[in-house]
Coordinates of C-alpha atoms and ligand atoms in Angstrom, one line a residue:
M1 CA 102.4 109.1 115.8
R2 CA 105.1 106.4 118.6
L3 CA 106.0 103.6 116.5
T4 CA 107.2 101.0 118.6
L5 CA 108.5 97.8 116.0
F6 CA 108.7 93.7 117.4
A7 CA 110.0 90.5 115.6
T8 CA 106.4 89.2 115.3
A9 CA 102.3 90.0 115.5
R10 CA 102.5 87.8 118.0
D11 CA 104.8 90.1 120.3
A12 CA 103.3 93.1 118.6
A13 CA 99.1 92.0 119.9
D14 CA 100.9 90.5 123.3
S15 CA 102.6 94.1 123.6
L16 CA 99.1 95.1 123.5
A17 CA 97.3 93.7 125.7
R18 CA 99.9 94.7 128.1
H19 CA 99.4 97.4 127.5
V20 CA 95.4 97.6 127.6
V21 CA 96.2 95.1 131.3
A22 CA 97.8 98.0 132.7
F23 CA 95.0 101.3 131.7
V24 CA 92.8 99.3 132.9
R25 CA 94.0 98.4 136.3
E26 CA 95.0 102.2 137.0
K27 CA 91.4 103.4 136.2
P28 CA 88.8 99.9 135.7
D29 CA 86.1 101.6 133.9
L30 CA 87.5 102.9 131.2
V31 CA 86.1 103.4 128.3
L32 CA 87.5 101.4 125.5
G33 CA 86.8 101.6 121.6
L34 CA 87.8 98.5 119.7
P35 CA 88.1 96.6 115.9
T36 CA 87.5 93.6 114.6
G37 CA 89.6 91.3 112.1
R38 CA 91.9 89.0 112.2
T39 CA 94.9 91.5 113.6
P40 CA 93.8 91.4 117.0
I41 CA 92.4 87.4 117.7
R42 CA 95.5 87.6 119.0
F43 CA 95.3 90.3 121.4
Y44 CA 91.5 89.6 122.4
R45 CA 93.1 86.2 123.2
E46 CA 96.1 87.4 125.3
L47 CA 94.0 89.7 126.8
V48 CA 90.8 87.0 128.0
R49 CA 94.4 84.8 128.8
Q50 CA 95.1 87.8 131.3
A51 CA 91.8 88.4 132.7
R52 CA 91.5 84.0 133.5
A53 CA 95.0 84.1 134.9
G54 CA 93.1 87.0 137.9
A55 CA 96.0 89.9 136.4
V56 CA 92.7 92.2 135.9
D57 CA 89.9 92.6 136.1
L58 CA 87.6 93.0 132.9
G59 CA 84.2 92.9 134.3
R60 CA 83.2 96.9 134.2
L61 CA 85.3 98.3 131.4
V62 CA 83.0 99.3 128.9
T63 CA 83.1 99.3 125.2
F64 CA 82.4 100.5 121.9
N65 CA 83.2 98.8 118.4
L66 CA 84.3 100.8 115.5
D67 CA 81.8 99.5 113.0
E68 CA 79.2 97.4 111.7
F69 CA 77.9 96.6 108.5
L70 CA 74.6 97.4 107.9
G71 CA 71.6 94.2 107.5
V72 CA 73.2 92.1 109.2
G73 CA 71.8 90.8 113.0
P74 CA 73.8 89.8 115.7
R75 CA 73.4 86.5 115.3
H76 CA 74.6 86.5 111.9
R77 CA 78.3 84.8 112.1
G78 CA 79.6 87.7 109.7
S79 CA 78.7 90.3 112.2
Y80 CA 80.8 92.0 114.3
R81 CA 78.7 91.6 117.1
F82 CA 78.8 88.4 116.4
Y83 CA 82.8 87.8 116.6
M84 CA 83.6 90.6 119.8
E85 CA 81.3 87.8 121.7
R86 CA 83.5 84.9 120.5
H87 CA 86.9 86.7 121.0
F88 CA 86.4 88.1 123.1
F89 CA 82.2 89.2 125.6
R90 CA 81.4 85.7 126.1
Q91 CA 85.4 84.5 127.6
I92 CA 85.2 87.5 129.6
G93 CA 81.3 87.7 130.7
L94 CA 81.4 91.2 130.1
P95 CA 77.9 92.8 131.3
G96 CA 75.6 93.1 127.9
D97 CA 74.7 96.4 128.7
R98 CA 78.3 97.5 129.5
A99 CA 79.5 96.7 125.3
N100 CA 78.2 99.1 123.0
F101 CA 78.2 97.6 119.2
L102 CA 76.5 100.2 116.2
D103 CA 73.0 98.5 115.0
G104 CA 73.1 96.9 111.5
M105 CA 69.4 96.2 112.0
A106 CA 68.1 99.8 112.9
S107 CA 65.5 100.5 110.5
D108 CA 66.5 104.0 111.1
P109 CA 70.4 103.6 110.6
R110 CA 71.1 107.4 110.3
G111 CA 69.1 107.7 113.0
E112 CA 71.0 104.9 115.0
C113 CA 74.4 107.3 114.1
E114 CA 73.3 109.3 116.2
R115 CA 72.4 107.2 119.2
Y116 CA 76.5 106.2 119.2
E117 CA 78.0 109.5 119.7
R118 CA 75.5 110.0 121.9
A119 CA 76.0 107.4 124.2
I120 CA 79.9 108.0 123.5
A121 CA 79.4 111.0 124.7
A122 CA 77.1 109.9 127.7
F123 CA 79.9 107.2 129.0
G124 CA 82.4 111.0 128.9
G125 CA 84.3 109.6 125.9
I126 CA 86.9 106.9 124.5
D127 CA 89.8 106.8 126.6
I128 CA 91.6 104.6 124.4
Q129 CA 90.6 103.6 121.2
I130 CA 92.1 100.4 119.1
L131 CA 92.5 100.3 116.0
G132 CA 92.9 98.2 112.6
I133 CA 94.4 99.6 109.3
G134 CA 92.8 98.3 106.0
G135 CA 95.3 97.3 103.9
N136 CA 93.9 100.6 101.0
G137 CA 94.7 102.9 104.2
H138 CA 90.8 102.8 105.8
I139 CA 90.3 102.6 109.9
G140 CA 87.0 101.3 111.2
F141 CA 84.8 101.6 107.9
N142 CA 86.6 105.2 106.8
E143 CA 87.1 104.4 102.8
P144 CA 89.6 106.4 101.1
G145 CA 87.9 108.6 98.9
S146 CA 87.9 112.6 98.0
W147 CA 86.3 113.4 100.8
L148 CA 84.7 111.9 105.0
E149 CA 82.3 112.4 107.0
V150 CA 83.8 113.0 110.6
R151 CA 80.6 111.7 112.4
T152 CA 79.3 108.2 112.6
H153 CA 77.8 107.6 109.9
I154 CA 76.8 105.2 106.7
V155 CA 79.5 104.3 104.7
E156 CA 79.7 102.2 101.1
L157 CA 82.3 100.0 101.4
R158 CA 85.3 99.5 98.5
P159 CA 85.8 96.6 96.4
E160 CA 88.6 95.8 98.4
T161 CA 87.2 96.0 101.4
R162 CA 84.5 93.6 100.5
R163 CA 86.9 90.6 99.6
A164 CA 88.8 91.3 102.3
N165 CA 86.2 90.7 104.5
A166 CA 84.7 87.4 102.8
L167 CA 86.1 84.9 104.9
L168 CA 83.1 86.0 107.5
F169 CA 80.8 85.5 104.6
D170 CA 81.6 82.6 103.2
G171 CA 84.9 83.3 101.6
D172 CA 81.9 85.0 98.8
P173 CA 82.7 88.7 98.5
V174 CA 79.1 89.2 96.6
R175 CA 77.5 88.0 100.2
V176 CA 79.5 91.0 102.2
P177 CA 77.2 93.6 102.8
R178 CA 77.8 96.5 100.0
E179 CA 77.0 99.0 103.0
A180 CA 78.2 99.4 106.7
L181 CA 78.3 101.9 109.9
S182 CA 81.4 103.7 111.2
M183 CA 82.8 105.1 114.1
G184 CA 83.4 108.9 112.2
V185 CA 87.3 109.9 111.6
G186 CA 86.1 112.6 114.1
T187 CA 84.7 110.0 116.2
I188 CA 88.4 108.7 116.5
L189 CA 90.5 111.7 117.5
G190 CA 87.9 112.4 120.0
A191 CA 89.4 108.9 121.8
R192 CA 92.3 110.5 124.1
R193 CA 95.1 107.8 123.5
I194 CA 95.2 106.1 120.4
L195 CA 96.7 102.7 119.8
M196 CA 96.6 100.8 116.5
L197 CA 98.3 97.7 115.7
A198 CA 99.4 96.9 112.1
T199 CA 100.9 93.7 111.2
G200 CA 101.5 91.2 108.5
K201 CA 103.2 92.6 104.8
E202 CA 99.9 93.3 103.1
K203 CA 100.0 96.4 105.3
A204 CA 103.1 97.7 105.0
R205 CA 101.8 100.5 101.8
A206 CA 98.9 101.9 104.5
V207 CA 101.2 101.5 107.6
A208 CA 104.0 103.5 105.2
K209 CA 101.9 106.3 103.6
M210 CA 99.7 106.7 106.8
V211 CA 103.2 107.7 108.9
R212 CA 104.2 109.4 106.0
G213 CA 101.6 111.6 105.1
P214 CA 101.0 113.7 102.8
L215 CA 97.6 114.0 105.5
T216 CA 95.1 113.1 102.5
T217 CA 91.4 111.6 102.7
D218 CA 92.4 109.4 100.0
V219 CA 94.7 107.2 103.2
P220 CA 92.2 107.7 106.0
A221 CA 94.3 106.6 108.5
S222 CA 97.1 109.7 107.6
L223 CA 94.2 111.8 109.5
L224 CA 96.2 110.1 112.9
Q225 CA 98.8 112.4 112.5
L226 CA 96.1 114.9 114.1
H227 CA 96.0 113.0 116.8
A228 CA 98.6 114.3 120.1
D229 CA 98.2 110.7 121.4
V230 CA 98.8 108.1 119.2
E231 CA 101.0 104.8 119.4
V232 CA 101.1 101.9 116.6
L233 CA 102.5 99.2 116.9
L234 CA 104.7 97.0 114.0
D235 CA 105.8 93.8 113.2
A236 CA 109.0 93.6 111.1
A237 CA 106.4 93.1 107.8
A238 CA 104.6 95.9 108.4
A239 CA 107.3 98.5 108.7
S240 CA 109.1 96.6 106.1
R241 CA 108.3 99.5 103.9
L242 CA 108.9 102.4 106.3
D243 CA 112.3 102.8 105.3
R244 CA 111.3 103.1 101.5
A245 CA 111.5 106.9 100.1
Ligands
GLP1 C1 88.0 95.8 108.3 C2 87.4 96.8 109.8 C3 88.5 97.6 110.2 C4 89.8 96.5 110.5 C5 90.5 95.9 109.2 C6 91.6 95.2 109.3 O1 87.7 96.5 107.9 N1 86.5 97.2 109.5 O2 88.3 97.8 111.7 O3 90.9 97.5 110.6 O4 89.0 95.8 108.4 O5 90.9 94.2 109.9 P1 91.7 92.9 109.3 O6 93.2 93.0 110.6 O7 91.8 91.8 109.1 O8 93.1 93.3 108.1

């Protein structure tokens, strides 16, 4: 796991965007795994800016989002699909058939998870997976617990995660769905390269546990240590607990 430290969250996000621009220049039809949340907003903005400035053509990308709430449709303002359209896809005009999502309204959620795994495999797997981290150490929606599912699956969200996502649902954690669909840790580890963006002091504890180990399902992000090519881009606040015992 390589750590790169930046003075500010903005610097970290801009650097991540530069990484992705460089990768896309090398391979325009890159298969990119994408996160949502507050952290990557600046990253998407910078990527859009670079595309509009002509620095990179994002039109041939293939994307797979990490996760989605169960029971919300693409036009629901709380859905991750809505977030992605707003912050990225609508801005760059990516053809709809190149952006892949888990369908939160699927009548057969289990079948939907299997479909997603097949779709990722059909594109030859994910080249680069961008990740954020939850304050409790989750990645995607793989919540801490005594066990984890390997592949894309239905998850029950923890109260702290519902609280963290409340802003998407009029600030009311009760309105945040109790369940979601998420790539599994095995799906994530299947990506050829992983880049994580973690900023802010509320992530410092989870980042320290992820980096120091031990490997445990109680800190799903710690399992990223099993991957040979992970880079973590941090601001000073998120890195602030790394030097403590
Ligand atoms: C959500 C998402 C994760 C994301 C995490 C952190 O729960 N499912 O993929 O990494 O929140 O979000 P934020 O960047 O808002 O702290």
